[in-house]
PDB file of C-alpha atoms in Angstrom:
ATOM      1  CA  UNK A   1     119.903  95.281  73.429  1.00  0.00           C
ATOM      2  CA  UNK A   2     118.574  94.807  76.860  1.00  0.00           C
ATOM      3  CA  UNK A   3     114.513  94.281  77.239  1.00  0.00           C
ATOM      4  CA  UNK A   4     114.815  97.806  79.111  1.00  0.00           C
ATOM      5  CA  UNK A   5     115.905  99.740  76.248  1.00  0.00           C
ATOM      6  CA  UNK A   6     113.996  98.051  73.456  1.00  0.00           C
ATOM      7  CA  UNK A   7     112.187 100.794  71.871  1.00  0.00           C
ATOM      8  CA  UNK A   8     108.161 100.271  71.972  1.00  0.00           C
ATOM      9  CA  UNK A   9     108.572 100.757  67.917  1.00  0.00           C
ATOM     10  CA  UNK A  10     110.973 100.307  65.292  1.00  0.00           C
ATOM     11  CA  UNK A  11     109.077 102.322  62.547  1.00  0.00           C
ATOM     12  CA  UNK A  12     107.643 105.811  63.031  1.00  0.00           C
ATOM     13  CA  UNK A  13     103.725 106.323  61.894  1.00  0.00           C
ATOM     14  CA  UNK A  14     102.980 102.220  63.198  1.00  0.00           C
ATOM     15  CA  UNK A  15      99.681 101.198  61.765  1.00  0.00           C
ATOM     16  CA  UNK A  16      97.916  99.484  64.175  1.00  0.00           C
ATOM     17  CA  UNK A  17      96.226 101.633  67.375  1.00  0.00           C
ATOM     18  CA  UNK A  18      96.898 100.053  70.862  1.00  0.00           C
ATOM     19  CA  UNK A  19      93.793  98.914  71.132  1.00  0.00           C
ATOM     20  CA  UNK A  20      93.976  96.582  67.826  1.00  0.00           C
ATOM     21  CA  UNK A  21      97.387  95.497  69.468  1.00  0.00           C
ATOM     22  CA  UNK A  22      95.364  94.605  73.093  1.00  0.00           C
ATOM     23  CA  UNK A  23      92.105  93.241  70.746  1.00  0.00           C
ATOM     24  CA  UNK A  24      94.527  90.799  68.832  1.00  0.00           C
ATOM     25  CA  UNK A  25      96.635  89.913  71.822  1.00  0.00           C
ATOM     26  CA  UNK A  26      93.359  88.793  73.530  1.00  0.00           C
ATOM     27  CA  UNK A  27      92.301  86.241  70.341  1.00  0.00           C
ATOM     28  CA  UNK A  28      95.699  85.027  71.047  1.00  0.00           C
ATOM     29  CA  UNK A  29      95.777  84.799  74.847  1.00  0.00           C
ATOM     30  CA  UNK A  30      92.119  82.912  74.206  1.00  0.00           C
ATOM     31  CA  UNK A  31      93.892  80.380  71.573  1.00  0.00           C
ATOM     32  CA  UNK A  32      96.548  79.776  74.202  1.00  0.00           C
ATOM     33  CA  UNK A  33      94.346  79.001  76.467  1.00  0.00           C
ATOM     34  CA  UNK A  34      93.005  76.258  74.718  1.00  0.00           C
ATOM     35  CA  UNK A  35      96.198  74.908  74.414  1.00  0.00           C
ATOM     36  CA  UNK A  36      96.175  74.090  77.686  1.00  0.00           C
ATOM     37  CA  UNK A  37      93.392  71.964  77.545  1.00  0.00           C
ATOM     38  CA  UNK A  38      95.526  69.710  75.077  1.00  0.00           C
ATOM     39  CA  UNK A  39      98.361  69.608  77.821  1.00  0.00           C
ATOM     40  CA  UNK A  40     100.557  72.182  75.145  1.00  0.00           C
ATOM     41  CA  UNK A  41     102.267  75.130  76.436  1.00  0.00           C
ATOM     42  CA  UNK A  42     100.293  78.208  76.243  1.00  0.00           C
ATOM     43  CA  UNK A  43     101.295  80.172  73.448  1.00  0.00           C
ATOM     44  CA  UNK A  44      98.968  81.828  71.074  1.00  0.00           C
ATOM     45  CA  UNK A  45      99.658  83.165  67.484  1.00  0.00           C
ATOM     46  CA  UNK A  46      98.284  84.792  65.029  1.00  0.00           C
ATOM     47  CA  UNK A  47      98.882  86.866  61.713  1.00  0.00           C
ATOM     48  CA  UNK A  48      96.931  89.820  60.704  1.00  0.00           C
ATOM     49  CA  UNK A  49      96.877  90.980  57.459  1.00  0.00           C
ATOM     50  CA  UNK A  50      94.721  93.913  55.358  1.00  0.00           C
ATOM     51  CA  UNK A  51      92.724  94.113  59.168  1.00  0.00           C
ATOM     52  CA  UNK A  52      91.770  90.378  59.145  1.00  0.00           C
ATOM     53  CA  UNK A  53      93.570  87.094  60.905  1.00  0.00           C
ATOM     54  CA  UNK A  54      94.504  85.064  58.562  1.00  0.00           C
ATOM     55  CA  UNK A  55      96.499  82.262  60.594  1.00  0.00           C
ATOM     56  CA  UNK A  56      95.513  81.446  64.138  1.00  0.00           C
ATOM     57  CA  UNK A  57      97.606  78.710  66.041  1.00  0.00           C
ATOM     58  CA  UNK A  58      98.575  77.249  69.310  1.00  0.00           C
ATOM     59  CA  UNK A  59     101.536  75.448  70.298  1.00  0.00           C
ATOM     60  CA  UNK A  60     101.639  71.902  69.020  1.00  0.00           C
ATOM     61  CA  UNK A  61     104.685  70.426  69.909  1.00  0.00           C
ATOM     62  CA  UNK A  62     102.951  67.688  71.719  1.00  0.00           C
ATOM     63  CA  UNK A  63     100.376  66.920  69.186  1.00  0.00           C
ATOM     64  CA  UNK A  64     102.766  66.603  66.666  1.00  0.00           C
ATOM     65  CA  UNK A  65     105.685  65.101  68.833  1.00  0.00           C
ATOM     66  CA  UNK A  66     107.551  68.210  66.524  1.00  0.00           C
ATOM     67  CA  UNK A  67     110.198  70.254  68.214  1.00  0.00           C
ATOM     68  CA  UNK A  68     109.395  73.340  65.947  1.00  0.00           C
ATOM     69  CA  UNK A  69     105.924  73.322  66.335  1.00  0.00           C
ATOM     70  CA  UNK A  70     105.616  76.384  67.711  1.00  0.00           C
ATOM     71  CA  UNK A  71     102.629  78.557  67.602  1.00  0.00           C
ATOM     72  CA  UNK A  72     104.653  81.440  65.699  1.00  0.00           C
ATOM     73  CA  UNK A  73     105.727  79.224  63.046  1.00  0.00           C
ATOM     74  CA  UNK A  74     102.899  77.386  62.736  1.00  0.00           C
ATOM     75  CA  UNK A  75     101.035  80.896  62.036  1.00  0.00           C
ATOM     76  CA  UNK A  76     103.824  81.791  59.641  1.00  0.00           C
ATOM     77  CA  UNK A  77     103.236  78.977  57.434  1.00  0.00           C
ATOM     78  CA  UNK A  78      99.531  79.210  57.839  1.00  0.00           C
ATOM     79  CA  UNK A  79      99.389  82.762  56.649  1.00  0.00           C
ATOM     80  CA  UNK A  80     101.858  81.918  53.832  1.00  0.00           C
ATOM     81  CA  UNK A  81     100.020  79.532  52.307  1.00  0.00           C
ATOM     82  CA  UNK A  82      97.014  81.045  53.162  1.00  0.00           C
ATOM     83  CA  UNK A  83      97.949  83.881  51.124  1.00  0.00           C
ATOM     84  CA  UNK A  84     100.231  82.181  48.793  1.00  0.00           C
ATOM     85  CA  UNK A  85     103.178  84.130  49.058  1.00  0.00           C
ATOM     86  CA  UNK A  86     106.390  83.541  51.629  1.00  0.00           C
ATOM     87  CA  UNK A  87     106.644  87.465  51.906  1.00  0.00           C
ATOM     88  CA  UNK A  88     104.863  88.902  54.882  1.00  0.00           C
ATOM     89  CA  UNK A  89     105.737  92.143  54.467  1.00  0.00           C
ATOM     90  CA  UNK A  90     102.235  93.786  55.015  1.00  0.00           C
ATOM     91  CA  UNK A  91     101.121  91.474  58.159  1.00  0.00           C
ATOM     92  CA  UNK A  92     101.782  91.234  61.679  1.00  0.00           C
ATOM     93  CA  UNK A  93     102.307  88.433  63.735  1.00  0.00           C
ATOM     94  CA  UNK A  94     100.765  88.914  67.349  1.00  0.00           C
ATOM     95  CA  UNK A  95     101.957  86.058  69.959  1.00  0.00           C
ATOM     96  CA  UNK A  96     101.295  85.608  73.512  1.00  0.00           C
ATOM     97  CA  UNK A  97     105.228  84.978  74.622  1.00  0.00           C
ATOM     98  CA  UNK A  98     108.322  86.842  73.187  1.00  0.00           C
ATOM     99  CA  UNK A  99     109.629  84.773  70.638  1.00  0.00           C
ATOM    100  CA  UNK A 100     113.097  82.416  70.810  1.00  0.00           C
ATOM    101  CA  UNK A 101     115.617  82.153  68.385  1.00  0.00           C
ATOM    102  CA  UNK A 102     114.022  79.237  66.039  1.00  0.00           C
ATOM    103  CA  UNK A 103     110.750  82.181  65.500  1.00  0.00           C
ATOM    104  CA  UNK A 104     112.883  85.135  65.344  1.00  0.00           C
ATOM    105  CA  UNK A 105     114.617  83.338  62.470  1.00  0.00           C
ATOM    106  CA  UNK A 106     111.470  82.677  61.151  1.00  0.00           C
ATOM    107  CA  UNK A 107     109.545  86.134  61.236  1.00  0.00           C
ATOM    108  CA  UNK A 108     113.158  87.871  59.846  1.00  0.00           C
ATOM    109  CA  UNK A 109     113.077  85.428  56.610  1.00  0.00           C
ATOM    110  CA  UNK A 110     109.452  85.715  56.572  1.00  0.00           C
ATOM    111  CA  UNK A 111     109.487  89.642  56.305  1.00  0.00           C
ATOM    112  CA  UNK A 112     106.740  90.663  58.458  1.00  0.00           C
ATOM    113  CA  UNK A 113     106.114  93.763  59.080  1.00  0.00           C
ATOM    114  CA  UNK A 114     105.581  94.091  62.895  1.00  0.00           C
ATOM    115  CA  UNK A 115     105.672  92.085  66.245  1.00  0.00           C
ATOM    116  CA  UNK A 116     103.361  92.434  68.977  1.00  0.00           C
ATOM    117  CA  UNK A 117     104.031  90.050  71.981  1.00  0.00           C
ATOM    118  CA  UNK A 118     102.717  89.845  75.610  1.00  0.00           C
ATOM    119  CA  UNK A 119     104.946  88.597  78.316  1.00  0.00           C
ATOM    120  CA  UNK A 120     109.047  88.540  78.050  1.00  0.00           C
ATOM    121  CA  UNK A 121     110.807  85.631  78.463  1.00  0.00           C
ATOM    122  CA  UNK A 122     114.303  85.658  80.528  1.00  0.00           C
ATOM    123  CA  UNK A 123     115.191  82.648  78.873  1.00  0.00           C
ATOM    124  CA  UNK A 124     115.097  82.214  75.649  1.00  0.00           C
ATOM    125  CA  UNK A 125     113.359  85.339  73.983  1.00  0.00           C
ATOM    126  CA  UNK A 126     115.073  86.491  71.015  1.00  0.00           C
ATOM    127  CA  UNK A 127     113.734  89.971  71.169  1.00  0.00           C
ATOM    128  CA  UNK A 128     115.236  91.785  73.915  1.00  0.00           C
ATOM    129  CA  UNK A 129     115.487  89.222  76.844  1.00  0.00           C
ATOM    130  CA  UNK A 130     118.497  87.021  76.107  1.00  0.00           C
ATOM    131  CA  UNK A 131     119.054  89.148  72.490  1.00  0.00           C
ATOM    132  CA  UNK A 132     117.411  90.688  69.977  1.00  0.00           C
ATOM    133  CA  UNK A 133     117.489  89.197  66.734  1.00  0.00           C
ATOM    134  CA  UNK A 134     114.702  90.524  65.120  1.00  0.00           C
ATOM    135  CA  UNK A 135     116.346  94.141  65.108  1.00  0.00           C
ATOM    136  CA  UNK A 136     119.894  92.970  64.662  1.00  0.00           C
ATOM    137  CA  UNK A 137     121.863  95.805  62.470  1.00  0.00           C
ATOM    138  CA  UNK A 138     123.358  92.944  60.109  1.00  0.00           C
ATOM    139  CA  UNK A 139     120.281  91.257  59.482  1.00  0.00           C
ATOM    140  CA  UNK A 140     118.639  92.683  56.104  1.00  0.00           C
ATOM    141  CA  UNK A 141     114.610  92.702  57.613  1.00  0.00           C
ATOM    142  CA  UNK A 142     114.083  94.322  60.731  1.00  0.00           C
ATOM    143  CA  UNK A 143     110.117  94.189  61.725  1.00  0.00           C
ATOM    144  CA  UNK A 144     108.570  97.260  64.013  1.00  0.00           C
ATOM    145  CA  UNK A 145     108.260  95.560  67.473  1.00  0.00           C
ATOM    146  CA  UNK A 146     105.633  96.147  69.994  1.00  0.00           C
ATOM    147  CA  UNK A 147     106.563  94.345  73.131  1.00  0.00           C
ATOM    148  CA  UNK A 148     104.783  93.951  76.440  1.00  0.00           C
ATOM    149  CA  UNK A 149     101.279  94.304  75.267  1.00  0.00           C
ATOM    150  CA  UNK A 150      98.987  92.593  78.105  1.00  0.00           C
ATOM    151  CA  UNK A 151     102.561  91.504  79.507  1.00  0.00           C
ATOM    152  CA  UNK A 152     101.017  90.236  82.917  1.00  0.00           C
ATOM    153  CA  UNK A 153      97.900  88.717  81.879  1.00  0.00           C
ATOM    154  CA  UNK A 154     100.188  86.567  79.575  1.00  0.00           C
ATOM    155  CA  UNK A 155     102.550  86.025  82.032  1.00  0.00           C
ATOM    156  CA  UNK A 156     100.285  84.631  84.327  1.00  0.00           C
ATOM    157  CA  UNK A 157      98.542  82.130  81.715  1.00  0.00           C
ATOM    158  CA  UNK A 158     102.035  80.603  81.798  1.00  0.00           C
ATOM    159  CA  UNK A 159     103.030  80.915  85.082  1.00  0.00           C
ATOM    160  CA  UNK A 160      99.820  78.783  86.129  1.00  0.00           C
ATOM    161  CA  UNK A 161     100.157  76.172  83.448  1.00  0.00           C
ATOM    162  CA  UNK A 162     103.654  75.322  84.877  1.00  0.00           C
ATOM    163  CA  UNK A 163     102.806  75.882  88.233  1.00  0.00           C
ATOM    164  CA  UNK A 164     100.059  72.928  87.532  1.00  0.00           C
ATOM    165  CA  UNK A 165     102.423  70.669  85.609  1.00  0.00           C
ATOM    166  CA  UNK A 166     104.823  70.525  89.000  1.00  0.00           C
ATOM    167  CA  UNK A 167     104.965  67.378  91.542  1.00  0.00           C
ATOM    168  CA  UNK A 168     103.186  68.078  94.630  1.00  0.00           C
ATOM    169  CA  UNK A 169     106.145  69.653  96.888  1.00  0.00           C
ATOM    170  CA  UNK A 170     108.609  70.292  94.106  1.00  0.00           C
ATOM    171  CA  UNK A 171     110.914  73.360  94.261  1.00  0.00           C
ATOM    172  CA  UNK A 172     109.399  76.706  92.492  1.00  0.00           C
TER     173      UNK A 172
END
């Protein structure tokens, strides 16, 4: 389904207000941003459950020379073993980027209940951009998605932090 058509919601009645969805976006957009102090992509995760964060992550695929290390995984198994359970099902994950395929695969067999994320990404997110695997009629979970939420200011964290990782007079 094409990023355009995505519905704003999955589930009717969604429990969170918009402004929980902007509050928790924000505590994500701040962890991102010290993930570029470590030289890591900015990406920012977290899981809220009951009304409280229980996993809060960054990218760490440089820290951990580890391929998957991505901040929505990383906040998946945080939360899981933070709560002790692999099932999700009452928590959302809010993330700074749309996710790719590797964390779509992981929030579906996790069973969270929603997705919040900031900016798209044309090239590899998994929820509307390139596909959408997270609402995928053959899949068995299908979380309520929330997409765009502080789109720009997300964007832009990431459009700076690659900007600044470019030689002097490379291409755009």
């Amino acid at each position: 389904m094409p990023r355009g058509s995505a519905p704003a919601s999955d589930a009717p009645g969604a429990a969170a207000s918009a402004g929980d969805d902007e509050k928790y976006i924000r505590n994500a957009l701040d962890l991102a941003r010290d993930g570029v102090r470590r030289n890591e992509v900015p990406i920012g995760a977290l899981v809220v459950c009951g009304g409280s964060i229980v996993a809060a992550t960054t990218n760490r695929t440089v820290r951990d020379q580890d391929p998957t290390a991505h901040a929505e995984v990383l906040a998946i198994r945080e939360a899981a073993s933070k709560l002790e359970r692999w099932r999700l099902d009452d928590c959302t994950l809010y993330v700074t980027l749309e996710p790719c395929a590797m964390c779509a695969g992981a929030i579906v067999l996790s069973r969270l209940k929603r997705v919040v994320f900031g900016a798209w990404d044309d090239k590899a997110g998994m929820v509307g951009s390139v596909a959408d695997l997270l609402r995928h009629h053959r899949l068995n979970h299908r979380p309520e998605v929330k997409a765009g939420v502080l789109a720009d200011e997300c964007g832009a964290l990431l459009t700076e932090f690659f900007r600044s990782q470019r030689l002097p007079g490379s291409p755009e």
